[in-house]
mmCIF file of C-alpha atoms and ligand atoms in Angstrom:
data_model
loop_
_atom_site.group_PDB
_atom_site.id
_atom_site.type_symbol
_atom_site.label_atom_id
_atom_site.label_comp_id
_atom_site.label_asym_id
_atom_site.label_seq_id
_atom_site.Cartn_x
_atom_site.Cartn_y
_atom_site.Cartn_z
ATOM 1 C CA UNK A 1 -2.428 -50.257 -6.861
ATOM 2 C CA UNK A 2 -4.343 -49.286 -9.643
ATOM 3 C CA UNK A 3 -2.603 -45.729 -9.180
ATOM 4 C CA UNK A 4 0.864 -47.070 -8.505
ATOM 5 C CA UNK A 5 0.764 -49.837 -11.255
ATOM 6 C CA UNK A 6 1.009 -47.069 -14.217
ATOM 7 C CA UNK A 7 3.800 -45.127 -12.764
ATOM 8 C CA UNK A 8 5.694 -48.599 -12.162
ATOM 9 C CA UNK A 9 5.122 -49.477 -16.003
ATOM 10 C CA UNK A 10 6.287 -45.978 -17.020
ATOM 11 C CA UNK A 11 9.674 -46.326 -14.732
ATOM 12 C CA UNK A 12 10.426 -49.916 -16.293
ATOM 13 C CA UNK A 13 13.297 -50.210 -18.673
ATOM 14 C CA UNK A 14 12.389 -53.958 -19.517
ATOM 15 C CA UNK A 15 9.698 -54.284 -22.157
ATOM 16 C CA UNK A 16 8.741 -57.279 -20.392
ATOM 17 C CA UNK A 17 8.345 -55.881 -17.089
ATOM 18 C CA UNK A 18 6.335 -52.993 -18.304
ATOM 19 C CA UNK A 19 4.036 -55.423 -19.874
ATOM 20 C CA UNK A 20 3.728 -57.406 -16.726
ATOM 21 C CA UNK A 21 2.983 -54.526 -14.695
ATOM 22 C CA UNK A 22 0.225 -53.388 -17.329
ATOM 23 C CA UNK A 23 -1.299 -56.897 -17.410
ATOM 24 C CA UNK A 24 -1.510 -56.754 -13.598
ATOM 25 C CA UNK A 25 -3.187 -53.269 -13.806
ATOM 26 C CA UNK A 26 -6.028 -54.945 -15.658
ATOM 27 C CA UNK A 27 -6.205 -57.642 -13.367
ATOM 28 C CA UNK A 28 -6.063 -55.471 -10.485
ATOM 29 C CA UNK A 29 -9.142 -53.428 -11.623
ATOM 30 C CA UNK A 30 -10.910 -56.710 -11.988
ATOM 31 C CA UNK A 31 -9.996 -57.443 -8.166
ATOM 32 C CA UNK A 32 -11.613 -54.092 -7.204
ATOM 33 C CA UNK A 33 -14.734 -55.212 -9.222
ATOM 34 C CA UNK A 34 -14.921 -58.655 -7.832
ATOM 35 C CA UNK A 35 -14.717 -57.472 -4.339
ATOM 36 C CA UNK A 36 -17.513 -55.108 -5.205
ATOM 37 C CA UNK A 37 -19.634 -58.219 -6.556
ATOM 38 C CA UNK A 38 -18.689 -60.168 -3.312
ATOM 39 C CA UNK A 39 -20.058 -57.374 -1.048
ATOM 40 C CA UNK A 40 -23.248 -56.893 -3.440
ATOM 41 C CA UNK A 41 -23.929 -60.937 -3.110
ATOM 42 C CA UNK A 42 -23.791 -60.390 0.521
ATOM 43 C CA UNK A 43 -26.087 -57.429 0.499
ATOM 44 C CA UNK A 44 -23.517 -55.204 1.913
ATOM 45 C CA UNK A 45 -21.922 -51.696 0.707
ATOM 46 C CA UNK A 46 -18.387 -51.894 -0.043
ATOM 47 C CA UNK A 47 -16.550 -48.946 1.647
ATOM 48 C CA UNK A 48 -12.907 -47.936 1.387
ATOM 49 C CA UNK A 49 -10.812 -48.115 4.530
ATOM 50 C CA UNK A 50 -7.241 -47.024 4.256
ATOM 51 C CA UNK A 51 -4.828 -49.803 4.663
ATOM 52 C CA UNK A 52 -1.716 -48.721 6.406
ATOM 53 C CA UNK A 53 0.473 -51.595 5.409
ATOM 54 C CA UNK A 54 -0.397 -51.075 1.535
ATOM 55 C CA UNK A 55 0.306 -47.303 1.975
ATOM 56 C CA UNK A 56 3.690 -47.841 3.387
ATOM 57 C CA UNK A 57 4.550 -50.283 0.515
ATOM 58 C CA UNK A 58 3.338 -47.759 -1.739
ATOM 59 C CA UNK A 59 5.599 -45.237 -0.236
ATOM 60 C CA UNK A 60 8.250 -47.373 -0.292
ATOM 61 C CA UNK A 61 7.851 -48.105 -3.927
ATOM 62 C CA UNK A 62 7.265 -44.191 -4.646
ATOM 63 C CA UNK A 63 10.529 -43.633 -3.077
ATOM 64 C CA UNK A 64 12.696 -46.102 -5.451
ATOM 65 C CA UNK A 65 10.994 -44.374 -8.336
ATOM 66 C CA UNK A 66 12.254 -41.048 -7.251
ATOM 67 C CA UNK A 67 15.730 -42.035 -7.954
ATOM 68 C CA UNK A 68 17.377 -40.958 -10.809
ATOM 69 C CA UNK A 69 18.288 -44.217 -12.467
ATOM 70 C CA UNK A 70 15.440 -46.556 -11.434
ATOM 71 C CA UNK A 71 16.615 -50.036 -11.735
ATOM 72 C CA UNK A 72 14.102 -52.861 -12.857
ATOM 73 C CA UNK A 73 15.332 -55.154 -10.107
ATOM 74 C CA UNK A 74 14.212 -52.753 -7.412
ATOM 75 C CA UNK A 75 11.128 -52.069 -9.018
ATOM 76 C CA UNK A 76 10.526 -55.885 -8.950
ATOM 77 C CA UNK A 77 11.406 -55.938 -5.381
ATOM 78 C CA UNK A 78 9.090 -53.349 -4.638
ATOM 79 C CA UNK A 79 6.128 -55.202 -6.707
ATOM 80 C CA UNK A 80 6.496 -58.272 -5.018
ATOM 81 C CA UNK A 81 6.295 -56.991 -1.537
ATOM 82 C CA UNK A 82 2.972 -55.804 -2.618
ATOM 83 C CA UNK A 83 2.059 -59.062 -3.983
ATOM 84 C CA UNK A 84 3.001 -60.950 -1.078
ATOM 85 C CA UNK A 85 1.084 -58.677 1.151
ATOM 86 C CA UNK A 86 -1.835 -59.108 -1.157
ATOM 87 C CA UNK A 87 -1.763 -62.858 -1.186
ATOM 88 C CA UNK A 88 -1.733 -62.716 2.640
ATOM 89 C CA UNK A 89 -4.853 -60.713 2.753
ATOM 90 C CA UNK A 90 -6.596 -62.286 0.247
ATOM 91 C CA UNK A 91 -5.673 -65.558 1.767
ATOM 92 C CA UNK A 92 -7.328 -64.688 4.948
ATOM 93 C CA UNK A 93 -10.617 -63.471 3.342
ATOM 94 C CA UNK A 94 -10.970 -66.654 1.311
ATOM 95 C CA UNK A 95 -10.401 -68.623 4.764
ATOM 96 C CA UNK A 96 -13.172 -66.384 6.172
ATOM 97 C CA UNK A 97 -15.504 -67.075 3.343
ATOM 98 C CA UNK A 98 -14.957 -70.828 3.881
ATOM 99 C CA UNK A 99 -15.724 -70.597 7.285
ATOM 100 C CA UNK A 100 -19.023 -68.843 6.802
ATOM 101 C CA UNK A 101 -19.840 -71.165 3.905
ATOM 102 C CA UNK A 102 -20.171 -68.523 1.405
ATOM 103 C CA UNK A 103 -18.908 -70.598 -1.558
ATOM 104 C CA UNK A 104 -19.431 -68.638 -4.365
ATOM 105 C CA UNK A 105 -17.729 -65.468 -2.714
ATOM 106 C CA UNK A 106 -14.901 -67.783 -1.616
ATOM 107 C CA UNK A 107 -14.401 -68.825 -5.231
ATOM 108 C CA UNK A 108 -14.398 -65.574 -6.739
ATOM 109 C CA UNK A 109 -11.951 -64.376 -4.020
ATOM 110 C CA UNK A 110 -9.848 -67.544 -4.750
ATOM 111 C CA UNK A 111 -9.544 -66.056 -8.491
ATOM 112 C CA UNK A 112 -8.138 -63.116 -7.087
ATOM 113 C CA UNK A 113 -5.535 -65.182 -5.029
ATOM 114 C CA UNK A 114 -4.598 -67.365 -7.838
ATOM 115 C CA UNK A 115 -3.908 -64.088 -10.095
ATOM 116 C CA UNK A 116 -1.993 -62.452 -7.359
ATOM 117 C CA UNK A 117 0.202 -65.540 -7.002
ATOM 118 C CA UNK A 118 0.598 -66.010 -10.653
ATOM 119 C CA UNK A 119 1.789 -62.376 -10.735
ATOM 120 C CA UNK A 120 4.238 -63.104 -7.952
ATOM 121 C CA UNK A 121 5.638 -66.151 -9.817
ATOM 122 C CA UNK A 122 5.833 -64.007 -13.308
ATOM 123 C CA UNK A 123 8.154 -61.325 -11.393
ATOM 124 C CA UNK A 124 10.141 -63.949 -10.065
ATOM 125 C CA UNK A 125 10.861 -65.238 -13.306
ATOM 126 C CA UNK A 126 11.688 -61.670 -14.876
ATOM 127 C CA UNK A 127 13.563 -61.176 -11.948
ATOM 128 C CA UNK A 128 16.026 -64.082 -12.744
ATOM 129 C CA UNK A 129 16.903 -62.461 -15.966
ATOM 130 C CA UNK A 130 16.718 -58.852 -15.048
ATOM 131 C CA UNK A 131 18.804 -59.372 -11.674
ATOM 132 C CA UNK A 132 21.597 -61.156 -13.981
ATOM 133 C CA UNK A 133 21.739 -58.196 -16.178
ATOM 134 C CA UNK A 134 21.860 -55.852 -13.252
ATOM 135 C CA UNK A 135 24.559 -57.991 -11.767
ATOM 136 C CA UNK A 136 26.608 -58.016 -15.044
ATOM 137 C CA UNK A 137 26.007 -54.084 -15.570
ATOM 138 C CA UNK A 138 27.506 -53.517 -11.884
ATOM 139 C CA UNK A 139 30.701 -56.108 -12.975
ATOM 140 C CA UNK A 140 31.116 -53.833 -16.184
ATOM 141 C CA UNK A 141 30.988 -50.691 -14.008
ATOM 142 C CA UNK A 142 33.650 -52.015 -11.641
ATOM 143 C CA UNK A 143 35.971 -53.336 -14.517
ATOM 144 C CA UNK A 144 35.525 -50.021 -16.100
ATOM 145 C CA UNK A 145 36.522 -48.467 -12.638
ATOM 146 C CA UNK A 146 39.489 -50.607 -12.832
ATOM 147 C CA UNK A 147 40.440 -49.569 -16.280
ATOM 148 C CA UNK A 148 40.280 -45.950 -15.109
ATOM 149 C CA UNK A 149 42.443 -46.650 -12.109
ATOM 150 C CA UNK A 150 44.892 -48.278 -14.236
ATOM 151 C CA UNK A 151 45.130 -45.277 -16.909
ATOM 152 C CA UNK A 152 45.667 -42.987 -13.886
ATOM 153 C CA UNK A 153 48.261 -44.878 -12.667
ATOM 154 C CA UNK A 154 49.874 -45.165 -15.975
ATOM 155 C CA UNK A 155 49.909 -41.354 -16.416
ATOM 156 C CA UNK A 156 51.191 -40.914 -13.002
ATOM 157 C CA UNK A 157 54.091 -43.148 -13.957
HETATM 158 FE FE1 FE B 1 -1.461 -57.670 -7.184
#
């Protein structure tokens, strides 16, 4: 996500959405650091393993961004899928840390979980405005189509 979020920020039309993606990029870098910290505390080495679920979500997001006219509503939808996936994953590791009585690690991971949830909520808030704008935009389009249709009919008569 540290690679995908800058692209999503660039693709966003809404200034607020762009800012939200940029803020979450900073947070996400912090999440990576926290993870490394947790591993260090456990005396383990953190190593990367490809996550196929996240890879799929990133591909879906990239497909959306390949379209000519990227709609903010579509970007939010892709981002929220990622956040929900992260919430599920962090929820699980928090539960594991609790179970293993690793309370310090659990609280670090819980901070990350909280930030993922906050981001999801922020995106929901932004989507209320942005989806409404998208809907109004498409209504304008259809009334414009109607006008064009009428003009054509007028000429034909
Ligand atoms: Fe996230």
